[in-house]
GROMACS .gro file of C-alpha atoms in nm:
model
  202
    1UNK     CA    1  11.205  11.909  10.761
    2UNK     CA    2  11.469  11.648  10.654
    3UNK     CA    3  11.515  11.564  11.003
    4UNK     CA    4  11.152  11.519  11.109
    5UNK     CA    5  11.109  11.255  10.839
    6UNK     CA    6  11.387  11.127  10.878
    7UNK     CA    7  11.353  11.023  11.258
    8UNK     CA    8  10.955  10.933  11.181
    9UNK     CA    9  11.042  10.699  10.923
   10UNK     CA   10  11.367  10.521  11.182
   11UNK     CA   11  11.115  10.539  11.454
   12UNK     CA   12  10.829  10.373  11.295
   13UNK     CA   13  10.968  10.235  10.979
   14UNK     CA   14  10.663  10.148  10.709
   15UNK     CA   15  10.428  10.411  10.944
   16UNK     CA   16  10.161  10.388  10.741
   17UNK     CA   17  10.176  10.016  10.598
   18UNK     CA   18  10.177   9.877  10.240
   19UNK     CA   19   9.826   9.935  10.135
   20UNK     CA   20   9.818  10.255   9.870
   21UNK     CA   21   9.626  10.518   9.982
   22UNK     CA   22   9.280  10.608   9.864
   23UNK     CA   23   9.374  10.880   9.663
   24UNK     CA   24   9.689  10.690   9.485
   25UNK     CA   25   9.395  10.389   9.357
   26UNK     CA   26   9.220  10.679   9.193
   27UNK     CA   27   9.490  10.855   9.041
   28UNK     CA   28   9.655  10.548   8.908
   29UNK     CA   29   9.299  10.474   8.750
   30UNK     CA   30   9.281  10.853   8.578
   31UNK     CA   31   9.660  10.795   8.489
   32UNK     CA   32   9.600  10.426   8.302
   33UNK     CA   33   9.287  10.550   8.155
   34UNK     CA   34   9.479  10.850   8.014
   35UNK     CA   35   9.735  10.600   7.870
   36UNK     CA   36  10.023  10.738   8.120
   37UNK     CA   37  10.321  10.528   8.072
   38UNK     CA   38  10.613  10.706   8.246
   39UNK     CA   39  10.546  10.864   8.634
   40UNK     CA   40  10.725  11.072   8.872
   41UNK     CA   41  10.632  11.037   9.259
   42UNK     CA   42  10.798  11.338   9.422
   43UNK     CA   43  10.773  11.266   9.814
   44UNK     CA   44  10.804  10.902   9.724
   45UNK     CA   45  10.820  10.785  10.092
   46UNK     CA   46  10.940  10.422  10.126
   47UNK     CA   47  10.723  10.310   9.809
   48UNK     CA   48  10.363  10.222   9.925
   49UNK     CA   49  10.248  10.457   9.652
   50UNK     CA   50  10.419  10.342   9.368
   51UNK     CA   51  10.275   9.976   9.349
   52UNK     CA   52   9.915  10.036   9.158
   53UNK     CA   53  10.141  10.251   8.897
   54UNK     CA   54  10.390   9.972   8.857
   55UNK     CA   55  10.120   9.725   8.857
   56UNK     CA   56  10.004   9.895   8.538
   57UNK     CA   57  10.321   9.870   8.357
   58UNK     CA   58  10.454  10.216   8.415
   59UNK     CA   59  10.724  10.359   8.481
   60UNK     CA   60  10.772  10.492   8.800
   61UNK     CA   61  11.064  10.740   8.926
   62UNK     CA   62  11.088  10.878   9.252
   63UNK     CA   63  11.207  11.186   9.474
   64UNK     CA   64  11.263  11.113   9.811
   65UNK     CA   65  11.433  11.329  10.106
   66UNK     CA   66  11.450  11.041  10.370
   67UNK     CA   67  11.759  10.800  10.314
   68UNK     CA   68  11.583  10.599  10.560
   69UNK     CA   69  11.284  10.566  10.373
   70UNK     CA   70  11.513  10.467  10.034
   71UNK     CA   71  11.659  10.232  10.204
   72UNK     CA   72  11.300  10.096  10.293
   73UNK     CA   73  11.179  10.151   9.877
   74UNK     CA   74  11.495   9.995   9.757
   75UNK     CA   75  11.450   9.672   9.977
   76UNK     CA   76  11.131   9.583   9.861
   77UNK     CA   77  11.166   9.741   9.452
   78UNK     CA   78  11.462   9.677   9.401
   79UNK     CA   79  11.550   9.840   9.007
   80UNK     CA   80  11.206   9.875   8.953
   81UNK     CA   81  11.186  10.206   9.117
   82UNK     CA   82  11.493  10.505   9.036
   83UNK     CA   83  11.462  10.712   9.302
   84UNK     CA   84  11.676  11.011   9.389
   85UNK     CA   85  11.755  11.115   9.722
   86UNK     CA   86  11.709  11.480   9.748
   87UNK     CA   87  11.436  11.790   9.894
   88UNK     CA   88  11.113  11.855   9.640
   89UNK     CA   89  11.205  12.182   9.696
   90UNK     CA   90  11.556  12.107   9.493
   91UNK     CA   91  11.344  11.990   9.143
   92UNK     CA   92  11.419  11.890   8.884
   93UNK     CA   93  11.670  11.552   8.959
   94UNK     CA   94  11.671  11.476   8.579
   95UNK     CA   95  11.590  11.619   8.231
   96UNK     CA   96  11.336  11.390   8.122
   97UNK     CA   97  10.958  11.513   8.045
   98UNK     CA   98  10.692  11.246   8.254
   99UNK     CA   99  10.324  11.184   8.112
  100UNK     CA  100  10.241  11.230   8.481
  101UNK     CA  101  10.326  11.327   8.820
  102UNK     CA  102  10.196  11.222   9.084
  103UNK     CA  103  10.229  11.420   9.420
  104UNK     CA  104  10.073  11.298   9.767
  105UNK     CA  105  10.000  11.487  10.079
  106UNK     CA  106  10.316  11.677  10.040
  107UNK     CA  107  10.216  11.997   9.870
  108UNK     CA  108  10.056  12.130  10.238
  109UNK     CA  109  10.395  12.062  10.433
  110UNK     CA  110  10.568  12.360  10.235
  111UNK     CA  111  10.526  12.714  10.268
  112UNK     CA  112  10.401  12.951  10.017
  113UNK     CA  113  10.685  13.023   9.807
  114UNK     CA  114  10.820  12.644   9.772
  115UNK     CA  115  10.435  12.524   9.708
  116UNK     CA  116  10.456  12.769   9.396
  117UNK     CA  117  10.818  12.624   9.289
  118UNK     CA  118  10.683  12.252   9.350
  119UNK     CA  119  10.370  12.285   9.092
  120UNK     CA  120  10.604  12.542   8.855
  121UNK     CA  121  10.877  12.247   8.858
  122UNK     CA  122  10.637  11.947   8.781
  123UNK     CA  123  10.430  12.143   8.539
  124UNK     CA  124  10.757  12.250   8.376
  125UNK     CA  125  10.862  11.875   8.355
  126UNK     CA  126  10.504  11.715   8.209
  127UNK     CA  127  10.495  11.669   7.833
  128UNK     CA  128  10.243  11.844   7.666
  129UNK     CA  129   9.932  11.686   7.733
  130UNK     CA  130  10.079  11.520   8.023
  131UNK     CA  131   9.859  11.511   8.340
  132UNK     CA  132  10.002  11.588   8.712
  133UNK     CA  133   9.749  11.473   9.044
  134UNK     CA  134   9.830  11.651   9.342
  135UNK     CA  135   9.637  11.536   9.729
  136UNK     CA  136   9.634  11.775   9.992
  137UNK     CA  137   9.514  11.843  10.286
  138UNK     CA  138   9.177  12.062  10.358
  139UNK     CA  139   9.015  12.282  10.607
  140UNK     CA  140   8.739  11.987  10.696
  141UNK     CA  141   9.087  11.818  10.876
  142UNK     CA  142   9.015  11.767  11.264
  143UNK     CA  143   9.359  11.951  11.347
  144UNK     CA  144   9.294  12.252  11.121
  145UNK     CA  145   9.356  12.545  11.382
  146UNK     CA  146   9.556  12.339  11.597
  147UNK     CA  147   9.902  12.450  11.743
  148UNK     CA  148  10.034  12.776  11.697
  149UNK     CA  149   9.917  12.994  11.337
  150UNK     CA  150  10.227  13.074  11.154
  151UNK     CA  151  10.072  13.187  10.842
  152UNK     CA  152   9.727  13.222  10.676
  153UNK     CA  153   9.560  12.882  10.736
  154UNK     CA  154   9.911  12.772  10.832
  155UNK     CA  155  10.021  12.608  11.133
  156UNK     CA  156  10.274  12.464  11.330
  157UNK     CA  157  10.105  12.120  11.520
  158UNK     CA  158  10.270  11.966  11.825
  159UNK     CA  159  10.602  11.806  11.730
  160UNK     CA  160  10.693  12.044  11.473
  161UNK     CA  161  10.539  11.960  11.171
  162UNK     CA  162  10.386  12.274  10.970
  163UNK     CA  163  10.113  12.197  10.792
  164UNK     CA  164   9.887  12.466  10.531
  165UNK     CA  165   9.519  12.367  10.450
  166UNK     CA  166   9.365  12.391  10.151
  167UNK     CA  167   9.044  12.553  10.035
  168UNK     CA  168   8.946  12.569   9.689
  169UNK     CA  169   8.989  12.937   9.677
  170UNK     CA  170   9.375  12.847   9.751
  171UNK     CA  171   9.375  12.563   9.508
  172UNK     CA  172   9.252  12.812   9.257
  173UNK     CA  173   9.491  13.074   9.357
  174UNK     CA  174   9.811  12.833   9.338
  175UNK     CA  175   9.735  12.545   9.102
  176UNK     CA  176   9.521  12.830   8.847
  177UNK     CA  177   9.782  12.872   8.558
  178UNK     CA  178   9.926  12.504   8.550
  179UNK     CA  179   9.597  12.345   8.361
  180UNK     CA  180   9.370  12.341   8.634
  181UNK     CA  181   9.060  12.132   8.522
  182UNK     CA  182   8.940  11.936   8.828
  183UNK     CA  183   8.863  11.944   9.254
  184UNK     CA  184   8.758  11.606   9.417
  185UNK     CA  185   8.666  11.560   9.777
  186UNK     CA  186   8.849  11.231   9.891
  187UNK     CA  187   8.817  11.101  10.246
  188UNK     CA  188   9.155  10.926  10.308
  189UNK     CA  189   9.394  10.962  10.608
  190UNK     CA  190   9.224  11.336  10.632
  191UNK     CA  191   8.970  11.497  10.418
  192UNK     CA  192   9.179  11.546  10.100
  193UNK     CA  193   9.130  11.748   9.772
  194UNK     CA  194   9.250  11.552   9.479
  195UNK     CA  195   9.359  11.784   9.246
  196UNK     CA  196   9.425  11.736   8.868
  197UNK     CA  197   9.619  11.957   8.615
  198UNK     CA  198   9.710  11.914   8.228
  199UNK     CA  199   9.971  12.049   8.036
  200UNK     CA  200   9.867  12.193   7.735
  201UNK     CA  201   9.981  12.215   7.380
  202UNK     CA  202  10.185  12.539   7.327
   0.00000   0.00000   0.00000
């Protein structure tokens, strides 16, 4: 996978533009009014996500595979953003405890066993109370069923890319014991779930 984003993001550079996503305005709008000062971004892309978070004074560190798309963050942040260069898959980067974590249309790229790691790893790194917003892909998507079926409701689409879609019977089944509370529908680049955990008190 490191070299398929890699080449997308040499190839077409800021792909998807500057504007923050759909999702990411809502999120950072449950994150400021849940007082969330201190973010992680795991899949942090070349930045477009991070600006409504840093716009609201927090903190924003992010995970990134692409070097390409670091170089791309780094260029236009600067030292606002600390991002480290790395897989998802290789969490955690750091020792710190984040108030939230925000995770966007990544989740449905990996395959059963690193989806469990991914929300085990950012639940184990939210302090208590903390809140973590994942967006994912669902079975409403036009190219659900495309390409070749790999997996249940997983598939390999023309170029490469795998992709598993999300019902809410999955979302229960994966995201069930990390504080579960809420499913949205969000129409953004695909129909999305929006789906928001909270870590709580021991």
């Amino acid at each position: 996978m490191t070299e398929f984003w890699e080449e997308a993001f040499k190839v077409k550079q800021e792909m998807w533009g500057f504007e923050p996503a759909k999702s990411t305005l809502l999120a950072n709008d449950f994150f400021a009014e849940q007082n969330v000062k201190n973010v992680l971004i795991p899949g942090l892309g070349y930045g477009r996500n991070a600006q409504p978070f840093l716009d609201n004074g927090m903190t924003v560190t992010g995970i990134e595979i692409s070097k390409t798309a670091i170089d791309l963050a780094q260029k236009r942040f600067g030292s606002e953003l600390l991002i480290y260069h790395g897989s998802v898959t290789e969490m955690p980067f750091d020792n710190i405890l984040y108030d939230g974590i925000y995770c966007y249309a990544l989740i449905h790229l990996l395959d059963k066993k690193e989806r469990e790691k991914l929300i085990r790893d950012c639940y184990n790194q939210l302090t208590e109370n903390g809140f973590m917003v994942f967006t994912t892909v669902t079975k409403k998507a036009p190219i659900y069923g495309q390409g070749s079926c790999i997996d249940k409701d997983r598939y390999q689409l023309v170029g490469g890319l795998k992709m598993f879609f999300y019902e809410r019977q999955s979302i229960l089944e994966e995201f069930g014991e990390a504080g579960l509370f809420e499913i949205i529908e969000v129409n953004d680049v695909y129909p999305f779930y929006l789906i928001k955990c909270k870590k709580a008190n021991n």
